[in-house]
Amino acid sequence: MWELRHRGGGGPGPGGEAAAPPREGEAAGGDHETESTSDKETDIDDRYGDLDSRTDSDIPEIPPSLDRTPEILKKALSGLSSRWKNWWIRGILTLTMISLFFLIIYMGSFMLMLLVLSIQVKCFHEIITIGYRVYHSYDLPWFRTLSWYFLLCVNYFFYGETVADYFATFVQREEQLQFLIRYHRFISFALYLAGFCMFVLSLVKKHYRLQFYMFAWTHVTLLITVTQSHLVIQNLFEGMIWFLVPISSVICNDIAAYIFGFFFGRTPLIKLSPKKTWEGFIGGFFSTVIFGFIAAYLLSKYQYFVCPVEYRSDVNSFVTECEPSELFQLQSYSLPPFLKAVLRRESVSMYPFQIHSIALSTFASLIGPFGGFFASGFKRAFKIKDFANTIPGHGGIMDRFDCQYLMATFVHVYITSFIRGPNPSKVLQQLLVLQPEQQLNIYKTLKTHLIEKGILQPTLKTDGCCGQLVSSSKA
Amino acid sequence: MTRLQESESEAKADGETASDSESRVEAATLPPSADDTPEVLNRALSNLSSRWKNWWVRGILTLAMIAFFFIIIYLGPMVLMMIVMCVQIKCFHEIITIGYNVYHSYDLPWFRTLSWYFLLCVNYFFYGETVTDYFFTLVQREEPLRILSKYHRFISFTLYLTGFCMFVLSLVKKHYRLQFYMFGWTHVTLLIVVTQSHLVIHNLFEGMIWFIVPISCVICNDIMAYMFGFFFGRTPLIKLSPKKTWEGFIGGFFATVVFGLLLSYVMSGYRCFVCPVEYNNDTNSFTVDCEPSGLFRLQEYNIPGVIQSIIGWKTVRMYPFQIHSIALSTFASLIGPFGGFFASGFKRAFKIKDFANTIPGHGGIMDRFDCQYLMATFVNVYIASFIRGPNPSKLVQQFLTLRPDQQLHIFNTLKSHLTDKGMLTAATEDK
């Protein structure tokens, strides 16, 4: 039976068979379906069953979207040859994106948060659209609604968890917000369940497999894009420098590896991406470390970048003002002997953060590219050239952000493991939710601890109020 | 011509049911596993007709599983944890095997290794997060454990990353799509199976009653809905599962609520079910010994007038937990079945009859646990939202890791909060 032979995966592709030529606009399994319908009845699920087990070469490409290069650019560059034209378009768009990035940094953390949110929504949209095109499931009942609904639910859950911490004082004031925060998990779970039940009720007889695929596709996409974007926002709240330096390191690595590869590239790096070379990889690594080092030095001076973002209820906006922590205060490091000889200095003063930036840049150059390879493999698997055509010359938003995937998670894990402990406002918020007796117990434990450590001075009772290092208690 | 052919195939497919095409396609793609019914059962029931034989096999295995459940409850929380772990691994194995069968990817390079590796990583991460909380003193004592717990997230992330990089390096030219499918399949399975099993263990640590009552409600709902459907079933419930009926659904709902009330009444009397599980450092074992909380102390409730006239009692003594058990049973009967429908849809989508053939007459472990999916998450969310707040000892631990100025800020805020509430006066502070 045709089914069997094709499921074995080794047989000749449908093109090799003497059947009808591939139909235009027909499903990827189209020409194969011609054979199978003559043999036996299939339902749509079977068609996709074959789609799954055939090898990649049997699957035709997904037709690319329209070219969206703006007309002005095309006219300005009409005189150049095609290769240089492409180079120029990419270059101009790169500079545009970098300027946009600077502009938004200038506008502040709230705009950055909005930007991250829009990028997340766009990435989600791009990946889901690819899923629709791969599976021709654009007309599945309910499915588009359900995908966006799940995106909304998961975002609601994450924003509730993070936002509640940072806006603690603001939230304490409003009664309805209090209710939403207290039962936040329950509400999010109920919302998610509603979507889950809608999915189950929307299962249609001949489309089961397709619907399960899209369900799984949506969930994996949510896992990748939404969680990462929330980790980016948490890094941002730690201090804009924790957002800027990693992202710039990844961008720098991209550009530096490209340039090194362009001039010196000789040995291919990995079969997945034939254009990448070892020379580019190593050159990119060294340049990124140096770039990260310098960027960290420049940014560490400004409170604007270095301070954790806080929400001030009096001015109703985000402020970044603080006493910079030791990480961002210049310290003298004595140089090891061989560097002493080279630089002819005894010691050098730098910010401790620069040492951390070396770790971040190293990750960006060595492991970050794996995110890019993952995305390349994904594009080859589904026979697409770019995720979308949003940015002329560059492809979709996902194409620009593929190497950033792992970076955000790494920075977050790095911060929680090596830099700071748990979030103080979250600890406070949880304390305030406890039962009064528990709060009293904890209060006593904390007081003992603080007195032991000498942070709290036990003195005689005074009439003064709290908030100072000296408090009133009898030892 | 081509359009006509396509519509012809649709028309033919309309006429036949899923089982028809299934029998032809399935026979070619997924050979059923060998029948696992033990020989002794086969011989004992050899003279009955096939339908009754199936009924008896199912019945005997049901009783065997319930008895097994009681035995492990008796053996204590440690054994329960291990059983949950084994069930999780078996469910993961079953779903991954289905994936291999669907995609014929059994021979993909590295993939079997990678799937088990990811399972290990995710379990390591979750166990590390929970174990650190409950075994805090033990962990702080031992030096290697302390370092492992301090940098736990970093270590878990590194382990996961290694797997991710291995996956990328293992991509083989003509099998990209297949490999990505298996990668996605593995991750969705981990999401479903591993997270739920850890929530089950969280619930267990809250008190064994939070583990036993929900699971029993789901099992009771399964059995009751089956019985009501068997005797009274007439109106089909949902196209996905043609055997389910509205009569079974509603009957099962009421029966489960009553069962939940009775069961929680019986269990709330015993400390070993009601107390949170704690790890005792001196005896190096788990203990369940405490003063039962307000939830598990008998209280008088006034019966509303309506029921007063029926029952003839003015008040009734119940445990507050029984009210919560109504919520749990309601969820188990109304929403739990959606988990079952989801699994049925999944089986139809991939043209399999059962997840595996581990339990004779019942199918695989997943078949038994499909309705439990959502229950564990619901119970966990319910506990976190309505029963207990955050864990006080965990908060103290987190507090101790903060910077001194942050500690002082929190201390002062707490102090003003308590003073506002009137809990803290100058007198109490002096004590």
PDB file of N, CA and C in Angstrom, chain A residues 7 23 41 46 52 56 59 135 183 186 189 193 199-200 206 208-209 212-213 363 373-374 377-378 380-381 409 413 417-418 422 424 430 432 434 436 443 446-447 449-450 467 469 472, chain B residues 2 12 14 29 103 151 154 157 161 167-168 174 176-178 180-181 331 341-342 345-346 348-349 351 377 381 385-386 390 395 399-402 406-408 411-412 415 417 423 429:
ATOM      1  N   ARG A   7       5.279   5.615   4.666  1.00  0.00           N
ATOM      2  CA  ARG A   7       5.574   5.717   6.082  1.00  0.00           C
ATOM      3  C   ARG A   7       6.929   5.117   6.407  1.00  0.00           C
ATOM      4  N   ARG A  23      -0.597  19.768  -7.470  1.00  0.00           N
ATOM      5  CA  ARG A  23      -1.629  20.743  -7.721  1.00  0.00           C
ATOM      6  C   ARG A  23      -1.202  22.083  -7.168  1.00  0.00           C
ATOM      7  N   GLU A  41      -9.843   5.409   1.078  1.00  0.00           N
ATOM      8  CA  GLU A  41     -10.286   6.693   1.591  1.00  0.00           C
ATOM      9  C   GLU A  41      -9.371   7.106   2.717  1.00  0.00           C
ATOM     10  N   ASP A  46      -4.997  11.598   8.145  1.00  0.00           N
ATOM     11  CA  ASP A  46      -4.032  10.695   7.532  1.00  0.00           C
ATOM     12  C   ASP A  46      -3.072  11.462   6.651  1.00  0.00           C
ATOM     13  N   ASP A  52       4.068  13.835   8.427  1.00  0.00           N
ATOM     14  CA  ASP A  52       4.988  13.715   9.549  1.00  0.00           C
ATOM     15  C   ASP A  52       6.142  12.803   9.243  1.00  0.00           C
ATOM     16  N   ASP A  56      12.365  15.120   4.875  1.00  0.00           N
ATOM     17  CA  ASP A  56      12.224  16.536   4.559  1.00  0.00           C
ATOM     18  C   ASP A  56      12.185  16.802   3.066  1.00  0.00           C
ATOM     19  N   ILE A  59       8.966  17.306   1.107  1.00  0.00           N
ATOM     20  CA  ILE A  59       8.010  18.351   1.429  1.00  0.00           C
ATOM     21  C   ILE A  59       8.362  19.598   0.650  1.00  0.00           C
ATOM     22  N   TYR A 135       0.495  23.638   8.385  1.00  0.00           N
ATOM     23  CA  TYR A 135      -0.581  22.675   8.524  1.00  0.00           C
ATOM     24  C   TYR A 135      -1.849  23.060   7.790  1.00  0.00           C
ATOM     25  N   TYR A 183      -5.979  36.452  44.844  1.00  0.00           N
ATOM     26  CA  TYR A 183      -6.434  35.219  44.223  1.00  0.00           C
ATOM     27  C   TYR A 183      -5.903  35.093  42.810  1.00  0.00           C
ATOM     28  N   PHE A 186      -5.453  31.637  41.237  1.00  0.00           N
ATOM     29  CA  PHE A 186      -6.702  30.946  40.997  1.00  0.00           C
ATOM     30  C   PHE A 186      -7.395  31.516  39.766  1.00  0.00           C
ATOM     31  N   PHE A 189      -5.598  30.436  36.639  1.00  0.00           N
ATOM     32  CA  PHE A 189      -5.850  29.038  36.343  1.00  0.00           C
ATOM     33  C   PHE A 189      -7.252  28.861  35.782  1.00  0.00           C
ATOM     34  N   LEU A 193      -8.129  27.270  32.250  1.00  0.00           N
ATOM     35  CA  LEU A 193      -9.023  26.123  32.151  1.00  0.00           C
ATOM     36  C   LEU A 193     -10.146  26.374  31.158  1.00  0.00           C
ATOM     37  N   PHE A 199     -11.053  24.287  24.005  1.00  0.00           N
ATOM     38  CA  PHE A 199     -10.319  23.477  23.038  1.00  0.00           C
ATOM     39  C   PHE A 199     -10.935  22.096  22.915  1.00  0.00           C
ATOM     40  N   VAL A 200     -11.209  21.456  24.067  1.00  0.00           N
ATOM     41  CA  VAL A 200     -11.763  20.106  24.026  1.00  0.00           C
ATOM     42  C   VAL A 200     -13.112  20.109  23.324  1.00  0.00           C
ATOM     43  N   LYS A 206     -12.828  15.094  11.947  1.00  0.00           N
ATOM     44  CA  LYS A 206     -11.746  14.634  11.088  1.00  0.00           C
ATOM     45  C   LYS A 206     -10.472  15.434  11.262  1.00  0.00           C
ATOM     46  N   TYR A 208      -8.811  15.947  14.310  1.00  0.00           N
ATOM     47  CA  TYR A 208      -8.241  15.807  15.647  1.00  0.00           C
ATOM     48  C   TYR A 208      -6.749  16.050  15.668  1.00  0.00           C
ATOM     49  N   ARG A 209      -6.031  15.334  14.767  1.00  0.00           N
ATOM     50  CA  ARG A 209      -4.572  15.414  14.838  1.00  0.00           C
ATOM     51  C   ARG A 209      -4.105  16.836  14.597  1.00  0.00           C
ATOM     52  N   PHE A 212      -4.653  18.949  17.628  1.00  0.00           N
ATOM     53  CA  PHE A 212      -3.674  18.696  18.684  1.00  0.00           C
ATOM     54  C   PHE A 212      -2.323  19.286  18.330  1.00  0.00           C
ATOM     55  N   TYR A 213      -1.955  19.200  17.032  1.00  0.00           N
ATOM     56  CA  TYR A 213      -0.695  19.798  16.619  1.00  0.00           C
ATOM     57  C   TYR A 213      -0.681  21.289  16.890  1.00  0.00           C
ATOM     58  N   PHE A 363      28.990  34.076  27.247  1.00  0.00           N
ATOM     59  CA  PHE A 363      27.799  33.285  26.941  1.00  0.00           C
ATOM     60  C   PHE A 363      27.203  33.718  25.612  1.00  0.00           C
ATOM     61  N   PHE A 373      21.355  28.593  15.580  1.00  0.00           N
ATOM     62  CA  PHE A 373      21.358  27.333  14.842  1.00  0.00           C
ATOM     63  C   PHE A 373      20.028  26.622  14.983  1.00  0.00           C
ATOM     64  N   PHE A 374      19.463  26.715  16.197  1.00  0.00           N
ATOM     65  CA  PHE A 374      18.151  26.113  16.436  1.00  0.00           C
ATOM     66  C   PHE A 374      17.142  26.713  15.473  1.00  0.00           C
ATOM     67  N   GLY A 377      17.804  25.505  11.955  1.00  0.00           N
ATOM     68  CA  GLY A 377      17.291  24.144  11.782  1.00  0.00           C
ATOM     69  C   GLY A 377      15.785  24.150  11.631  1.00  0.00           C
ATOM     70  N   PHE A 378      15.128  25.003  12.435  1.00  0.00           N
ATOM     71  CA  PHE A 378      13.675  25.096  12.369  1.00  0.00           C
ATOM     72  C   PHE A 378      13.236  25.571  10.990  1.00  0.00           C
ATOM     73  N   ARG A 380      14.880  25.297   8.180  1.00  0.00           N
ATOM     74  CA  ARG A 380      15.102  24.258   7.192  1.00  0.00           C
ATOM     75  C   ARG A 380      14.092  23.148   7.323  1.00  0.00           C
ATOM     76  N   ALA A 381      13.733  22.825   8.598  1.00  0.00           N
ATOM     77  CA  ALA A 381      12.778  21.735   8.789  1.00  0.00           C
ATOM     78  C   ALA A 381      11.461  22.065   8.129  1.00  0.00           C
ATOM     79  N   THR A 409      17.269  34.183  29.490  1.00  0.00           N
ATOM     80  CA  THR A 409      17.184  33.212  30.574  1.00  0.00           C
ATOM     81  C   THR A 409      18.502  33.125  31.316  1.00  0.00           C
ATOM     82  N   VAL A 413      19.040  33.805  35.287  1.00  0.00           N
ATOM     83  CA  VAL A 413      19.578  32.784  36.192  1.00  0.00           C
ATOM     84  C   VAL A 413      20.871  33.283  36.831  1.00  0.00           C
ATOM     85  N   SER A 417      21.418  33.759  40.811  1.00  0.00           N
ATOM     86  CA  SER A 417      22.390  32.894  41.472  1.00  0.00           C
ATOM     87  C   SER A 417      23.557  33.652  42.056  1.00  0.00           C
ATOM     88  N   PHE A 418      24.026  34.654  41.322  1.00  0.00           N
ATOM     89  CA  PHE A 418      25.284  35.268  41.747  1.00  0.00           C
ATOM     90  C   PHE A 418      25.154  36.698  42.231  1.00  0.00           C
ATOM     91  N   PRO A 422      16.555  36.823  46.691  1.00  0.00           N
ATOM     92  CA  PRO A 422      15.163  36.996  46.297  1.00  0.00           C
ATOM     93  C   PRO A 422      14.785  38.475  46.284  1.00  0.00           C
ATOM     94  N   PRO A 424      13.184  41.668  47.365  1.00  0.00           N
ATOM     95  CA  PRO A 424      12.705  42.099  48.684  1.00  0.00           C
ATOM     96  C   PRO A 424      11.225  42.481  48.697  1.00  0.00           C
ATOM     97  N   GLN A 430       4.602  38.841  50.541  1.00  0.00           N
ATOM     98  CA  GLN A 430       4.171  37.570  51.088  1.00  0.00           C
ATOM     99  C   GLN A 430       4.023  37.633  52.594  1.00  0.00           C
ATOM    100  N   LEU A 432       3.036  40.166  54.264  1.00  0.00           N
ATOM    101  CA  LEU A 432       1.813  40.875  54.615  1.00  0.00           C
ATOM    102  C   LEU A 432       0.571  40.030  54.397  1.00  0.00           C
ATOM    103  N   LEU A 434       0.371  36.825  55.279  1.00  0.00           N
ATOM    104  CA  LEU A 434       0.271  35.769  56.285  1.00  0.00           C
ATOM    105  C   LEU A 434      -0.759  36.099  57.356  1.00  0.00           C
ATOM    106  N   PRO A 436      -1.995  36.922  61.066  1.00  0.00           N
ATOM    107  CA  PRO A 436      -1.345  37.810  62.049  1.00  0.00           C
ATOM    108  C   PRO A 436      -0.454  37.088  63.063  1.00  0.00           C
ATOM    109  N   TYR A 443       8.058  38.256  63.064  1.00  0.00           N
ATOM    110  CA  TYR A 443       8.599  39.527  63.541  1.00  0.00           C
ATOM    111  C   TYR A 443       9.593  39.285  64.660  1.00  0.00           C
ATOM    112  N   LEU A 446      12.782  37.680  63.269  1.00  0.00           N
ATOM    113  CA  LEU A 446      13.597  38.638  62.534  1.00  0.00           C
ATOM    114  C   LEU A 446      14.299  39.594  63.473  1.00  0.00           C
ATOM    115  N   LYS A 447      13.552  39.998  64.492  1.00  0.00           N
ATOM    116  CA  LYS A 447      14.129  40.965  65.428  1.00  0.00           C
ATOM    117  C   LYS A 447      15.349  40.365  66.112  1.00  0.00           C
ATOM    118  N   HIS A 449      17.212  38.013  65.018  1.00  0.00           N
ATOM    119  CA  HIS A 449      18.289  37.878  64.050  1.00  0.00           C
ATOM    120  C   HIS A 449      18.996  39.203  63.813  1.00  0.00           C
ATOM    121  N   LEU A 450      18.199  40.258  63.641  1.00  0.00           N
ATOM    122  CA  LEU A 450      18.801  41.552  63.329  1.00  0.00           C
ATOM    123  C   LEU A 450      19.624  42.063  64.510  1.00  0.00           C
ATOM    124  N   GLY A 467      12.226  53.132  61.768  1.00  0.00           N
ATOM    125  CA  GLY A 467      12.803  53.577  60.509  1.00  0.00           C
ATOM    126  C   GLY A 467      14.260  53.939  60.644  1.00  0.00           C
ATOM    127  N   LEU A 469      18.203  53.037  62.513  1.00  0.00           N
ATOM    128  CA  LEU A 469      18.982  51.879  62.932  1.00  0.00           C
ATOM    129  C   LEU A 469      18.773  51.559  64.404  1.00  0.00           C
ATOM    130  N   SER A 472      13.528  50.535  69.576  1.00  0.00           N
ATOM    131  CA  SER A 472      13.291  50.449  71.016  1.00  0.00           C
ATOM    132  C   SER A 472      12.933  49.025  71.386  1.00  0.00           C
TER     133      SER A 472
ATOM    134  N   THR B   2      -8.961  17.442 -10.191  1.00  0.00           N
ATOM    135  CA  THR B   2      -8.323  17.247  -8.897  1.00  0.00           C
ATOM    136  C   THR B   2      -9.297  17.589  -7.773  1.00  0.00           C
ATOM    137  N   LYS B  12     -16.447  10.048   0.796  1.00  0.00           N
ATOM    138  CA  LYS B  12     -16.290   8.668   1.247  1.00  0.00           C
ATOM    139  C   LYS B  12     -15.913   8.653   2.702  1.00  0.00           C
ATOM    140  N   ASP B  14     -16.685  10.803   4.881  1.00  0.00           N
ATOM    141  CA  ASP B  14     -17.859  11.161   5.685  1.00  0.00           C
ATOM    142  C   ASP B  14     -18.663   9.931   6.017  1.00  0.00           C
ATOM    143  N   THR B  29      -0.028   0.677  10.762  1.00  0.00           N
ATOM    144  CA  THR B  29       0.946   1.569  11.369  1.00  0.00           C
ATOM    145  C   THR B  29       1.335   1.180  12.781  1.00  0.00           C
ATOM    146  N   TYR B 103       5.832   8.861  14.588  1.00  0.00           N
ATOM    147  CA  TYR B 103       6.776   9.458  13.657  1.00  0.00           C
ATOM    148  C   TYR B 103       7.822   8.493  13.145  1.00  0.00           C
ATOM    149  N   TYR B 151      23.330  27.310  44.297  1.00  0.00           N
ATOM    150  CA  TYR B 151      23.427  27.605  42.863  1.00  0.00           C
ATOM    151  C   TYR B 151      22.522  26.713  42.064  1.00  0.00           C
ATOM    152  N   PHE B 154      21.220  27.791  38.605  1.00  0.00           N
ATOM    153  CA  PHE B 154      22.278  27.898  37.619  1.00  0.00           C
ATOM    154  C   PHE B 154      22.693  26.523  37.129  1.00  0.00           C
ATOM    155  N   PHE B 157      20.009  25.059  34.919  1.00  0.00           N
ATOM    156  CA  PHE B 157      19.990  25.700  33.613  1.00  0.00           C
ATOM    157  C   PHE B 157      21.145  25.207  32.762  1.00  0.00           C
ATOM    158  N   LEU B 161      20.834  23.436  29.212  1.00  0.00           N
ATOM    159  CA  LEU B 161      21.519  23.998  28.051  1.00  0.00           C
ATOM    160  C   LEU B 161      22.360  22.950  27.330  1.00  0.00           C
ATOM    161  N   PHE B 167      21.069  18.750  21.248  1.00  0.00           N
ATOM    162  CA  PHE B 167      20.012  18.611  20.260  1.00  0.00           C
ATOM    163  C   PHE B 167      20.392  19.327  18.973  1.00  0.00           C
ATOM    164  N   VAL B 168      20.875  20.579  19.115  1.00  0.00           N
ATOM    165  CA  VAL B 168      21.221  21.340  17.920  1.00  0.00           C
ATOM    166  C   VAL B 168      22.322  20.634  17.135  1.00  0.00           C
ATOM    167  N   LYS B 174      18.429  15.262   6.606  1.00  0.00           N
ATOM    168  CA  LYS B 174      17.105  15.046   6.023  1.00  0.00           C
ATOM    169  C   LYS B 174      16.043  14.793   7.073  1.00  0.00           C
ATOM    170  N   TYR B 176      15.302  17.003   9.745  1.00  0.00           N
ATOM    171  CA  TYR B 176      15.103  18.164  10.607  1.00  0.00           C
ATOM    172  C   TYR B 176      13.710  18.204  11.192  1.00  0.00           C
ATOM    173  N   ARG B 177      12.706  18.063  10.319  1.00  0.00           N
ATOM    174  CA  ARG B 177      11.344  18.246  10.791  1.00  0.00           C
ATOM    175  C   ARG B 177      11.005  17.225  11.862  1.00  0.00           C
ATOM    176  N   LEU B 178      11.411  15.989  11.598  1.00  0.00           N
ATOM    177  CA  LEU B 178      11.134  14.923  12.549  1.00  0.00           C
ATOM    178  C   LEU B 178      11.761  15.217  13.892  1.00  0.00           C
ATOM    179  N   PHE B 180      12.588  18.123  15.097  1.00  0.00           N
ATOM    180  CA  PHE B 180      11.906  19.207  15.791  1.00  0.00           C
ATOM    181  C   PHE B 180      10.589  18.745  16.383  1.00  0.00           C
ATOM    182  N   TYR B 181       9.882  17.855  15.644  1.00  0.00           N
ATOM    183  CA  TYR B 181       8.633  17.318  16.185  1.00  0.00           C
ATOM    184  C   TYR B 181       8.890  16.583  17.490  1.00  0.00           C
ATOM    185  N   PHE B 331     -15.127  20.063  41.266  1.00  0.00           N
ATOM    186  CA  PHE B 331     -14.147  20.169  40.187  1.00  0.00           C
ATOM    187  C   PHE B 331     -13.879  18.812  39.574  1.00  0.00           C
ATOM    188  N   PHE B 341     -11.592  13.712  28.182  1.00  0.00           N
ATOM    189  CA  PHE B 341     -11.958  13.956  26.782  1.00  0.00           C
ATOM    190  C   PHE B 341     -10.733  14.349  25.974  1.00  0.00           C
ATOM    191  N   PHE B 342      -9.875  15.143  26.613  1.00  0.00           N
ATOM    192  CA  PHE B 342      -8.630  15.534  25.957  1.00  0.00           C
ATOM    193  C   PHE B 342      -7.834  14.293  25.575  1.00  0.00           C
ATOM    194  N   GLY B 345      -9.528  12.482  22.725  1.00  0.00           N
ATOM    195  CA  GLY B 345      -9.254  13.170  21.466  1.00  0.00           C
ATOM    196  C   GLY B 345      -7.861  12.857  20.984  1.00  0.00           C
ATOM    197  N   PHE B 346      -6.934  12.841  21.913  1.00  0.00           N
ATOM    198  CA  PHE B 346      -5.543  12.541  21.576  1.00  0.00           C
ATOM    199  C   PHE B 346      -5.432  11.140  21.002  1.00  0.00           C
ATOM    200  N   ARG B 348      -7.768   9.407  19.546  1.00  0.00           N
ATOM    201  CA  ARG B 348      -8.361   9.349  18.221  1.00  0.00           C
ATOM    202  C   ARG B 348      -7.485  10.039  17.197  1.00  0.00           C
ATOM    203  N   ALA B 349      -6.865  11.140  17.618  1.00  0.00           N
ATOM    204  CA  ALA B 349      -6.022  11.885  16.668  1.00  0.00           C
ATOM    205  C   ALA B 349      -4.888  11.008  16.176  1.00  0.00           C
ATOM    206  N   LYS B 351      -4.850   7.707  16.395  1.00  0.00           N
ATOM    207  CA  LYS B 351      -5.346   6.404  16.007  1.00  0.00           C
ATOM    208  C   LYS B 351      -4.785   5.309  16.904  1.00  0.00           C
ATOM    209  N   THR B 377      -3.269  20.152  39.620  1.00  0.00           N
ATOM    210  CA  THR B 377      -3.011  21.583  39.502  1.00  0.00           C
ATOM    211  C   THR B 377      -4.076  22.364  40.234  1.00  0.00           C
ATOM    212  N   VAL B 381      -3.456  25.005  43.253  1.00  0.00           N
ATOM    213  CA  VAL B 381      -3.858  26.413  43.150  1.00  0.00           C
ATOM    214  C   VAL B 381      -4.859  26.754  44.249  1.00  0.00           C
ATOM    215  N   SER B 385      -4.318  29.537  47.098  1.00  0.00           N
ATOM    216  CA  SER B 385      -5.167  30.722  47.103  1.00  0.00           C
ATOM    217  C   SER B 385      -6.044  30.816  48.333  1.00  0.00           C
ATOM    218  N   PHE B 386      -6.583  29.698  48.794  1.00  0.00           N
ATOM    219  CA  PHE B 386      -7.607  29.782  49.818  1.00  0.00           C
ATOM    220  C   PHE B 386      -7.197  29.225  51.168  1.00  0.00           C
ATOM    221  N   PRO B 390       1.876  31.828  51.901  1.00  0.00           N
ATOM    222  CA  PRO B 390       3.236  31.338  51.673  1.00  0.00           C
ATOM    223  C   PRO B 390       3.776  30.663  52.923  1.00  0.00           C
ATOM    224  N   LEU B 395       9.882  31.996  53.978  1.00  0.00           N
ATOM    225  CA  LEU B 395      10.034  33.449  53.949  1.00  0.00           C
ATOM    226  C   LEU B 395      11.197  33.876  54.819  1.00  0.00           C
ATOM    227  N   PHE B 399      14.421  35.911  53.712  1.00  0.00           N
ATOM    228  CA  PHE B 399      14.762  37.150  54.394  1.00  0.00           C
ATOM    229  C   PHE B 399      16.233  37.164  54.771  1.00  0.00           C
ATOM    230  N   LEU B 400      16.704  35.999  55.246  1.00  0.00           N
ATOM    231  CA  LEU B 400      18.072  35.954  55.735  1.00  0.00           C
ATOM    232  C   LEU B 400      19.100  36.128  54.624  1.00  0.00           C
ATOM    233  N   THR B 401      18.677  35.955  53.367  1.00  0.00           N
ATOM    234  CA  THR B 401      19.647  36.102  52.289  1.00  0.00           C
ATOM    235  C   THR B 401      19.684  37.511  51.731  1.00  0.00           C
ATOM    236  N   LEU B 402      18.797  38.364  52.220  1.00  0.00           N
ATOM    237  CA  LEU B 402      18.777  39.719  51.688  1.00  0.00           C
ATOM    238  C   LEU B 402      19.907  40.552  52.273  1.00  0.00           C
ATOM    239  N   GLN B 406      17.982  46.036  53.092  1.00  0.00           N
ATOM    240  CA  GLN B 406      16.680  45.516  52.689  1.00  0.00           C
ATOM    241  C   GLN B 406      15.988  44.847  53.861  1.00  0.00           C
ATOM    242  N   GLN B 407      16.773  44.112  54.659  1.00  0.00           N
ATOM    243  CA  GLN B 407      16.184  43.435  55.823  1.00  0.00           C
ATOM    244  C   GLN B 407      15.573  44.461  56.761  1.00  0.00           C
ATOM    245  N   LEU B 408      16.302  45.549  56.966  1.00  0.00           N
ATOM    246  CA  LEU B 408      15.813  46.570  57.896  1.00  0.00           C
ATOM    247  C   LEU B 408      14.539  47.196  57.379  1.00  0.00           C
ATOM    248  N   PHE B 411      11.743  44.798  57.894  1.00  0.00           N
ATOM    249  CA  PHE B 411      11.430  44.695  59.320  1.00  0.00           C
ATOM    250  C   PHE B 411      10.593  45.886  59.767  1.00  0.00           C
ATOM    251  N   ASN B 412      11.005  47.072  59.345  1.00  0.00           N
ATOM    252  CA  ASN B 412      10.268  48.261  59.766  1.00  0.00           C
ATOM    253  C   ASN B 412       8.869  48.303  59.184  1.00  0.00           C
ATOM    254  N   LYS B 415       6.828  45.957  61.088  1.00  0.00           N
ATOM    255  CA  LYS B 415       6.538  46.487  62.419  1.00  0.00           C
ATOM    256  C   LYS B 415       5.394  47.486  62.365  1.00  0.00           C
ATOM    257  N   HIS B 417       3.138  47.689  60.121  1.00  0.00           N
ATOM    258  CA  HIS B 417       1.926  46.972  59.758  1.00  0.00           C
ATOM    259  C   HIS B 417       1.294  46.326  60.987  1.00  0.00           C
ATOM    260  N   MET B 423      -1.575  44.446  66.758  1.00  0.00           N
ATOM    261  CA  MET B 423      -0.994  43.198  67.266  1.00  0.00           C
ATOM    262  C   MET B 423       0.229  43.506  68.113  1.00  0.00           C
ATOM    263  N   GLU B 429       5.904  43.974  72.859  1.00  0.00           N
ATOM    264  CA  GLU B 429       7.238  44.053  72.286  1.00  0.00           C
ATOM    265  C   GLU B 429       8.306  43.795  73.325  1.00  0.00           C
TER     266      GLU B 429
END
